[in-house]
Amino acid sequence: MIFVHGWNGSASNWNELVADFKADGYTDGELTAWNYNTSQSNKTTADQLSAVVDDVLARTGATEVDIVTHSMGGLNSRWYLKFVGGADKVDDWVSLAGPNHGTTSANSCFDASCVEMRPGSEFLTTLNDGDESPGAVSYGTWWSTCDETIDPDDSTVVSGARNTQTGCITHLGFLSDDGVSQDVRTFVA
């Protein structure tokens, strides 16, 4: 399982969810919380994620991985699935509070990845053109009307995914909410 954080985040964002997976019997070798440069293009990050997936598959001997994402991590991982061959290597994909169709909060930041998160960006138009959930991957999203970062709130929803509206959870709250944690662990089991 690979955990992909969001913009200006880090692998440590996943500490609570990783601890929940370990409590369910997963080992350190099965759980990879990955750090990447969040200011670069999501396309560049997708290429880097491809190498991480290949490394995890080689190290574990598995034929597929699960990817759990928060916020912008959903965008670079979806690009990987759709355009970098990832759909053949991923079993389950999770987006927690992902700006899958853009967020107006990205209008106030200007690095490459932020511009790509703006509603109507070339990146998002390409990503969402045609099949939003390609391959045999199980896609799942979780979103909240109390998310102060994703605007519009339902931007997280992906056509062809199991889309779950949660109770009132803040953007960063998705990383520590017990109900979401249990739901995600059930989804990828």
C-alpha atoms as a PDB file:
ATOM      1  CA  MET A   1       0.000   0.000   0.000  1.00  0.00           C
ATOM      2  CA  ILE A   2       1.306   3.408  -0.987  1.00  0.00           C
ATOM      3  CA  PHE A   3       0.120   6.597   0.733  1.00  0.00           C
ATOM      4  CA  VAL A   4       0.363   9.799  -1.354  1.00  0.00           C
ATOM      5  CA  HIS A   5       0.038  13.081   0.562  1.00  0.00           C
ATOM      6  CA  GLY A   6      -1.311  16.382  -0.730  1.00  0.00           C
ATOM      7  CA  TRP A   7       0.040  19.829  -1.528  1.00  0.00           C
ATOM      8  CA  ASN A   8       2.564  21.057   1.061  1.00  0.00           C
ATOM      9  CA  GLY A   9       2.111  17.794   2.966  1.00  0.00           C
ATOM     10  CA  SER A  10       4.538  15.024   3.820  1.00  0.00           C
ATOM     11  CA  ALA A  11       4.627  11.304   4.518  1.00  0.00           C
ATOM     12  CA  SER A  12       4.088  12.058   8.212  1.00  0.00           C
ATOM     13  CA  ASN A  13       0.516  13.147   7.347  1.00  0.00           C
ATOM     14  CA  TRP A  14      -0.250   9.421   7.224  1.00  0.00           C
ATOM     15  CA  ASN A  15       1.005   8.471  10.707  1.00  0.00           C
ATOM     16  CA  GLU A  16      -2.473   7.883  12.171  1.00  0.00           C
ATOM     17  CA  LEU A  17      -3.859   5.946   9.200  1.00  0.00           C
ATOM     18  CA  VAL A  18      -0.692   3.833   8.935  1.00  0.00           C
ATOM     19  CA  ALA A  19      -1.006   3.042  12.659  1.00  0.00           C
ATOM     20  CA  ASP A  20      -4.604   1.927  12.047  1.00  0.00           C
ATOM     21  CA  PHE A  21      -3.488  -0.389   9.233  1.00  0.00           C
ATOM     22  CA  LYS A  22      -0.764  -1.839  11.488  1.00  0.00           C
ATOM     23  CA  ALA A  23      -3.358  -2.457  14.206  1.00  0.00           C
ATOM     24  CA  ASP A  24      -5.252  -4.471  11.575  1.00  0.00           C
ATOM     25  CA  GLY A  25      -2.174  -6.666  11.011  1.00  0.00           C
ATOM     26  CA  TYR A  26      -0.361  -4.950   8.149  1.00  0.00           C
ATOM     27  CA  THR A  27       3.442  -4.871   8.422  1.00  0.00           C
ATOM     28  CA  ASP A  28       5.869  -2.003   7.877  1.00  0.00           C
ATOM     29  CA  GLY A  29       6.987  -3.710   4.671  1.00  0.00           C
ATOM     30  CA  GLU A  30       3.441  -3.532   3.297  1.00  0.00           C
ATOM     31  CA  LEU A  31       2.940   0.191   4.022  1.00  0.00           C
ATOM     32  CA  THR A  32       4.821   2.940   2.175  1.00  0.00           C
ATOM     33  CA  ALA A  33       4.157   6.594   3.026  1.00  0.00           C
ATOM     34  CA  TRP A  34       5.869   8.488   0.211  1.00  0.00           C
ATOM     35  CA  ASN A  35       7.348  12.012   0.170  1.00  0.00           C
ATOM     36  CA  TYR A  36       7.544  14.087  -3.006  1.00  0.00           C
ATOM     37  CA  ASN A  37       8.040  17.703  -4.111  1.00  0.00           C
ATOM     38  CA  THR A  38       4.543  19.175  -4.086  1.00  0.00           C
ATOM     39  CA  SER A  39       5.409  22.263  -6.135  1.00  0.00           C
ATOM     40  CA  GLN A  40       6.331  20.347  -9.311  1.00  0.00           C
ATOM     41  CA  SER A  41       3.839  19.363 -11.992  1.00  0.00           C
ATOM     42  CA  ASN A  42       1.537  16.487 -11.068  1.00  0.00           C
ATOM     43  CA  LYS A  43       2.705  14.849 -14.313  1.00  0.00           C
ATOM     44  CA  THR A  44       6.273  14.750 -12.977  1.00  0.00           C
ATOM     45  CA  THR A  45       5.029  13.362  -9.676  1.00  0.00           C
ATOM     46  CA  ALA A  46       3.051  10.682 -11.569  1.00  0.00           C
ATOM     47  CA  ASP A  47       6.254   9.549 -13.294  1.00  0.00           C
ATOM     48  CA  GLN A  48       8.016   9.388  -9.914  1.00  0.00           C
ATOM     49  CA  LEU A  49       5.091   7.475  -8.420  1.00  0.00           C
ATOM     50  CA  SER A  50       5.483   4.918 -11.208  1.00  0.00           C
ATOM     51  CA  ALA A  51       9.018   4.188 -10.008  1.00  0.00           C
ATOM     52  CA  VAL A  52       7.816   3.923  -6.385  1.00  0.00           C
ATOM     53  CA  VAL A  53       5.096   1.442  -7.388  1.00  0.00           C
ATOM     54  CA  ASP A  54       7.605  -0.640  -9.354  1.00  0.00           C
ATOM     55  CA  ASP A  55       9.953  -0.640  -6.363  1.00  0.00           C
ATOM     56  CA  VAL A  56       7.195  -1.760  -3.971  1.00  0.00           C
ATOM     57  CA  LEU A  57       6.098  -4.519  -6.356  1.00  0.00           C
ATOM     58  CA  ALA A  58       9.692  -5.758  -6.739  1.00  0.00           C
ATOM     59  CA  ARG A  59      10.349  -5.593  -2.985  1.00  0.00           C
ATOM     60  CA  THR A  60       7.132  -7.330  -1.923  1.00  0.00           C
ATOM     61  CA  GLY A  61       6.626  -9.737  -4.835  1.00  0.00           C
ATOM     62  CA  ALA A  62       3.033  -8.491  -5.161  1.00  0.00           C
ATOM     63  CA  THR A  63       1.425  -8.060  -8.574  1.00  0.00           C
ATOM     64  CA  GLU A  64      -0.619  -4.992  -7.585  1.00  0.00           C
ATOM     65  CA  VAL A  65      -0.603  -2.230  -4.980  1.00  0.00           C
ATOM     66  CA  ASP A  66      -3.305  -0.137  -3.345  1.00  0.00           C
ATOM     67  CA  ILE A  67      -2.910   3.648  -3.408  1.00  0.00           C
ATOM     68  CA  VAL A  68      -4.444   5.858  -0.715  1.00  0.00           C
ATOM     69  CA  THR A  69      -4.306   9.599  -1.385  1.00  0.00           C
ATOM     70  CA  HIS A  70      -5.152  12.871   0.291  1.00  0.00           C
ATOM     71  CA  SER A  71      -6.012  16.065  -1.548  1.00  0.00           C
ATOM     72  CA  MET A  72      -3.640  16.703  -4.501  1.00  0.00           C
ATOM     73  CA  GLY A  73      -2.222  13.188  -4.139  1.00  0.00           C
ATOM     74  CA  GLY A  74      -5.390  12.065  -5.887  1.00  0.00           C
ATOM     75  CA  LEU A  75      -4.475  14.053  -9.006  1.00  0.00           C
ATOM     76  CA  ASN A  76      -0.925  12.829  -9.560  1.00  0.00           C
ATOM     77  CA  SER A  77      -1.953   9.242  -8.795  1.00  0.00           C
ATOM     78  CA  ARG A  78      -4.926   9.421 -11.196  1.00  0.00           C
ATOM     79  CA  TRP A  79      -2.556  10.737 -13.881  1.00  0.00           C
ATOM     80  CA  TYR A  80      -0.331   7.749 -13.148  1.00  0.00           C
ATOM     81  CA  LEU A  81      -3.305   5.373 -13.479  1.00  0.00           C
ATOM     82  CA  LYS A  82      -4.603   6.907 -16.696  1.00  0.00           C
ATOM     83  CA  PHE A  83      -1.476   7.923 -18.603  1.00  0.00           C
ATOM     84  CA  VAL A  84       1.580   6.144 -17.106  1.00  0.00           C
ATOM     85  CA  GLY A  85       0.361   2.539 -17.105  1.00  0.00           C
ATOM     86  CA  GLY A  86      -0.656   2.437 -13.467  1.00  0.00           C
ATOM     87  CA  ALA A  87      -4.101   0.916 -14.048  1.00  0.00           C
ATOM     88  CA  ASP A  88      -2.380  -2.434 -14.686  1.00  0.00           C
ATOM     89  CA  LYS A  89      -0.502  -2.287 -11.356  1.00  0.00           C
ATOM     90  CA  VAL A  90      -3.106  -0.915  -8.941  1.00  0.00           C
ATOM     91  CA  ASP A  91      -5.935  -2.856  -7.289  1.00  0.00           C
ATOM     92  CA  ASP A  92      -7.643  -0.136  -5.215  1.00  0.00           C
ATOM     93  CA  TRP A  93      -7.352   3.661  -5.408  1.00  0.00           C
ATOM     94  CA  VAL A  94      -8.622   5.966  -2.649  1.00  0.00           C
ATOM     95  CA  SER A  95      -9.070   9.746  -2.804  1.00  0.00           C
ATOM     96  CA  LEU A  96      -9.666  11.526   0.501  1.00  0.00           C
ATOM     97  CA  ALA A  97     -10.738  15.137  -0.081  1.00  0.00           C
ATOM     98  CA  GLY A  98      -9.217  15.210  -3.561  1.00  0.00           C
ATOM     99  CA  PRO A  99      -9.706  18.166  -5.906  1.00  0.00           C
ATOM    100  CA  ASN A 100     -10.449  15.769  -8.763  1.00  0.00           C
ATOM    101  CA  HIS A 101     -12.340  18.458 -10.669  1.00  0.00           C
ATOM    102  CA  GLY A 102     -10.419  21.413  -9.276  1.00  0.00           C
ATOM    103  CA  THR A 103     -10.704  23.747  -6.324  1.00  0.00           C
ATOM    104  CA  THR A 104     -11.006  27.525  -6.267  1.00  0.00           C
ATOM    105  CA  SER A 105      -8.553  27.608  -3.332  1.00  0.00           C
ATOM    106  CA  ALA A 106      -5.823  26.871  -5.897  1.00  0.00           C
ATOM    107  CA  ASN A 107      -6.451  30.294  -7.444  1.00  0.00           C
ATOM    108  CA  SER A 108      -4.299  31.858  -4.714  1.00  0.00           C
ATOM    109  CA  CYS A 109      -1.127  29.786  -5.222  1.00  0.00           C
ATOM    110  CA  PHE A 110       1.071  29.798  -8.277  1.00  0.00           C
ATOM    111  CA  ASP A 111       3.458  26.820  -8.411  1.00  0.00           C
ATOM    112  CA  ALA A 112       2.943  24.307 -11.227  1.00  0.00           C
ATOM    113  CA  SER A 113       0.920  21.818  -9.185  1.00  0.00           C
ATOM    114  CA  CYS A 114      -1.364  24.513  -7.802  1.00  0.00           C
ATOM    115  CA  VAL A 115      -2.149  25.931 -11.244  1.00  0.00           C
ATOM    116  CA  GLU A 116      -3.043  22.364 -12.297  1.00  0.00           C
ATOM    117  CA  MET A 117      -5.575  22.141  -9.427  1.00  0.00           C
ATOM    118  CA  ARG A 118      -7.575  25.150 -10.655  1.00  0.00           C
ATOM    119  CA  PRO A 119     -11.019  24.353 -12.068  1.00  0.00           C
ATOM    120  CA  GLY A 120     -10.840  24.176 -15.853  1.00  0.00           C
ATOM    121  CA  SER A 121      -7.033  23.858 -15.967  1.00  0.00           C
ATOM    122  CA  GLU A 122      -5.514  22.109 -18.968  1.00  0.00           C
ATOM    123  CA  PHE A 123      -4.244  19.383 -16.633  1.00  0.00           C
ATOM    124  CA  LEU A 124      -7.701  18.655 -15.178  1.00  0.00           C
ATOM    125  CA  THR A 125      -9.434  18.919 -18.549  1.00  0.00           C
ATOM    126  CA  THR A 126      -7.088  16.244 -19.910  1.00  0.00           C
ATOM    127  CA  LEU A 127      -7.303  14.084 -16.769  1.00  0.00           C
ATOM    128  CA  ASN A 128     -11.112  14.117 -16.698  1.00  0.00           C
ATOM    129  CA  ASP A 129     -11.665  13.725 -20.442  1.00  0.00           C
ATOM    130  CA  GLY A 130     -13.276  10.395 -21.266  1.00  0.00           C
ATOM    131  CA  ASP A 131     -13.091   7.643 -18.644  1.00  0.00           C
ATOM    132  CA  GLU A 132     -12.408   9.101 -15.188  1.00  0.00           C
ATOM    133  CA  SER A 133     -11.819   5.662 -13.654  1.00  0.00           C
ATOM    134  CA  PRO A 134      -9.969   3.562 -16.244  1.00  0.00           C
ATOM    135  CA  GLY A 135      -8.946  -0.069 -15.963  1.00  0.00           C
ATOM    136  CA  ALA A 136     -10.042  -2.750 -13.514  1.00  0.00           C
ATOM    137  CA  VAL A 137      -9.025  -0.600 -10.513  1.00  0.00           C
ATOM    138  CA  SER A 138     -11.583  -0.163  -7.700  1.00  0.00           C
ATOM    139  CA  TYR A 139     -11.930   3.611  -7.263  1.00  0.00           C
ATOM    140  CA  GLY A 140     -13.224   5.164  -4.036  1.00  0.00           C
ATOM    141  CA  THR A 141     -13.574   8.793  -2.956  1.00  0.00           C
ATOM    142  CA  TRP A 142     -14.546  10.410   0.346  1.00  0.00           C
ATOM    143  CA  TRP A 143     -15.658  14.052   0.586  1.00  0.00           C
ATOM    144  CA  SER A 144     -17.372  16.452   2.984  1.00  0.00           C
ATOM    145  CA  THR A 145     -19.399  19.648   2.746  1.00  0.00           C
ATOM    146  CA  CYS A 146     -17.292  20.916   5.684  1.00  0.00           C
ATOM    147  CA  ASP A 147     -14.032  20.702   3.702  1.00  0.00           C
ATOM    148  CA  GLU A 148     -12.789  24.288   3.689  1.00  0.00           C
ATOM    149  CA  THR A 149     -10.150  23.615   1.005  1.00  0.00           C
ATOM    150  CA  ILE A 150     -12.078  21.790  -1.713  1.00  0.00           C
ATOM    151  CA  ASP A 151     -14.476  24.185  -3.447  1.00  0.00           C
ATOM    152  CA  PRO A 152     -16.822  23.098  -4.838  1.00  0.00           C
ATOM    153  CA  ASP A 153     -17.228  20.404  -2.174  1.00  0.00           C
ATOM    154  CA  ASP A 154     -18.213  17.645  -4.610  1.00  0.00           C
ATOM    155  CA  SER A 155     -15.125  18.176  -6.787  1.00  0.00           C
ATOM    156  CA  THR A 156     -13.786  14.968  -5.217  1.00  0.00           C
ATOM    157  CA  VAL A 157     -16.466  12.834  -6.903  1.00  0.00           C
ATOM    158  CA  VAL A 158     -15.076  10.665  -9.744  1.00  0.00           C
ATOM    159  CA  SER A 159     -17.322   9.085 -12.339  1.00  0.00           C
ATOM    160  CA  GLY A 160     -17.184   5.292 -11.974  1.00  0.00           C
ATOM    161  CA  ALA A 161     -15.940   5.426  -8.358  1.00  0.00           C
ATOM    162  CA  ARG A 162     -17.672   4.569  -5.112  1.00  0.00           C
ATOM    163  CA  ASN A 163     -18.188   8.172  -3.956  1.00  0.00           C
ATOM    164  CA  THR A 164     -18.895   8.624  -0.240  1.00  0.00           C
ATOM    165  CA  GLN A 165     -20.093  11.868   1.303  1.00  0.00           C
ATOM    166  CA  THR A 166     -18.978  11.851   4.942  1.00  0.00           C
ATOM    167  CA  GLY A 167     -20.219  13.787   7.922  1.00  0.00           C
ATOM    168  CA  CYS A 168     -18.713  17.169   8.729  1.00  0.00           C
ATOM    169  CA  ILE A 169     -14.957  16.653   8.324  1.00  0.00           C
ATOM    170  CA  THR A 170     -12.349  19.340   7.629  1.00  0.00           C
ATOM    171  CA  HIS A 171      -9.772  18.950   4.878  1.00  0.00           C
ATOM    172  CA  LEU A 172      -6.975  17.800   7.189  1.00  0.00           C
ATOM    173  CA  GLY A 173      -9.493  15.966   9.369  1.00  0.00           C
ATOM    174  CA  PHE A 174      -9.703  13.230   6.723  1.00  0.00           C
ATOM    175  CA  LEU A 175      -6.214  12.140   7.795  1.00  0.00           C
ATOM    176  CA  SER A 176      -7.309  11.319  11.358  1.00  0.00           C
ATOM    177  CA  ASP A 177     -11.052  10.604  11.264  1.00  0.00           C
ATOM    178  CA  ASP A 178     -11.751   7.150  12.758  1.00  0.00           C
ATOM    179  CA  GLY A 179     -14.830   6.539  10.607  1.00  0.00           C
ATOM    180  CA  VAL A 180     -13.014   7.372   7.376  1.00  0.00           C
ATOM    181  CA  SER A 181     -10.064   5.231   8.468  1.00  0.00           C
ATOM    182  CA  GLN A 182     -12.310   2.223   9.057  1.00  0.00           C
ATOM    183  CA  ASP A 183     -14.136   2.772   5.758  1.00  0.00           C
ATOM    184  CA  VAL A 184     -10.858   3.014   3.812  1.00  0.00           C
ATOM    185  CA  ARG A 185      -9.450  -0.098   5.473  1.00  0.00           C
ATOM    186  CA  THR A 186     -12.624  -2.003   4.584  1.00  0.00           C
ATOM    187  CA  PHE A 187     -12.543  -0.688   0.999  1.00  0.00           C
ATOM    188  CA  VAL A 188      -8.981  -1.874   0.320  1.00  0.00           C
ATOM    189  CA  ALA A 189      -9.291  -5.192   2.227  1.00  0.00           C
END
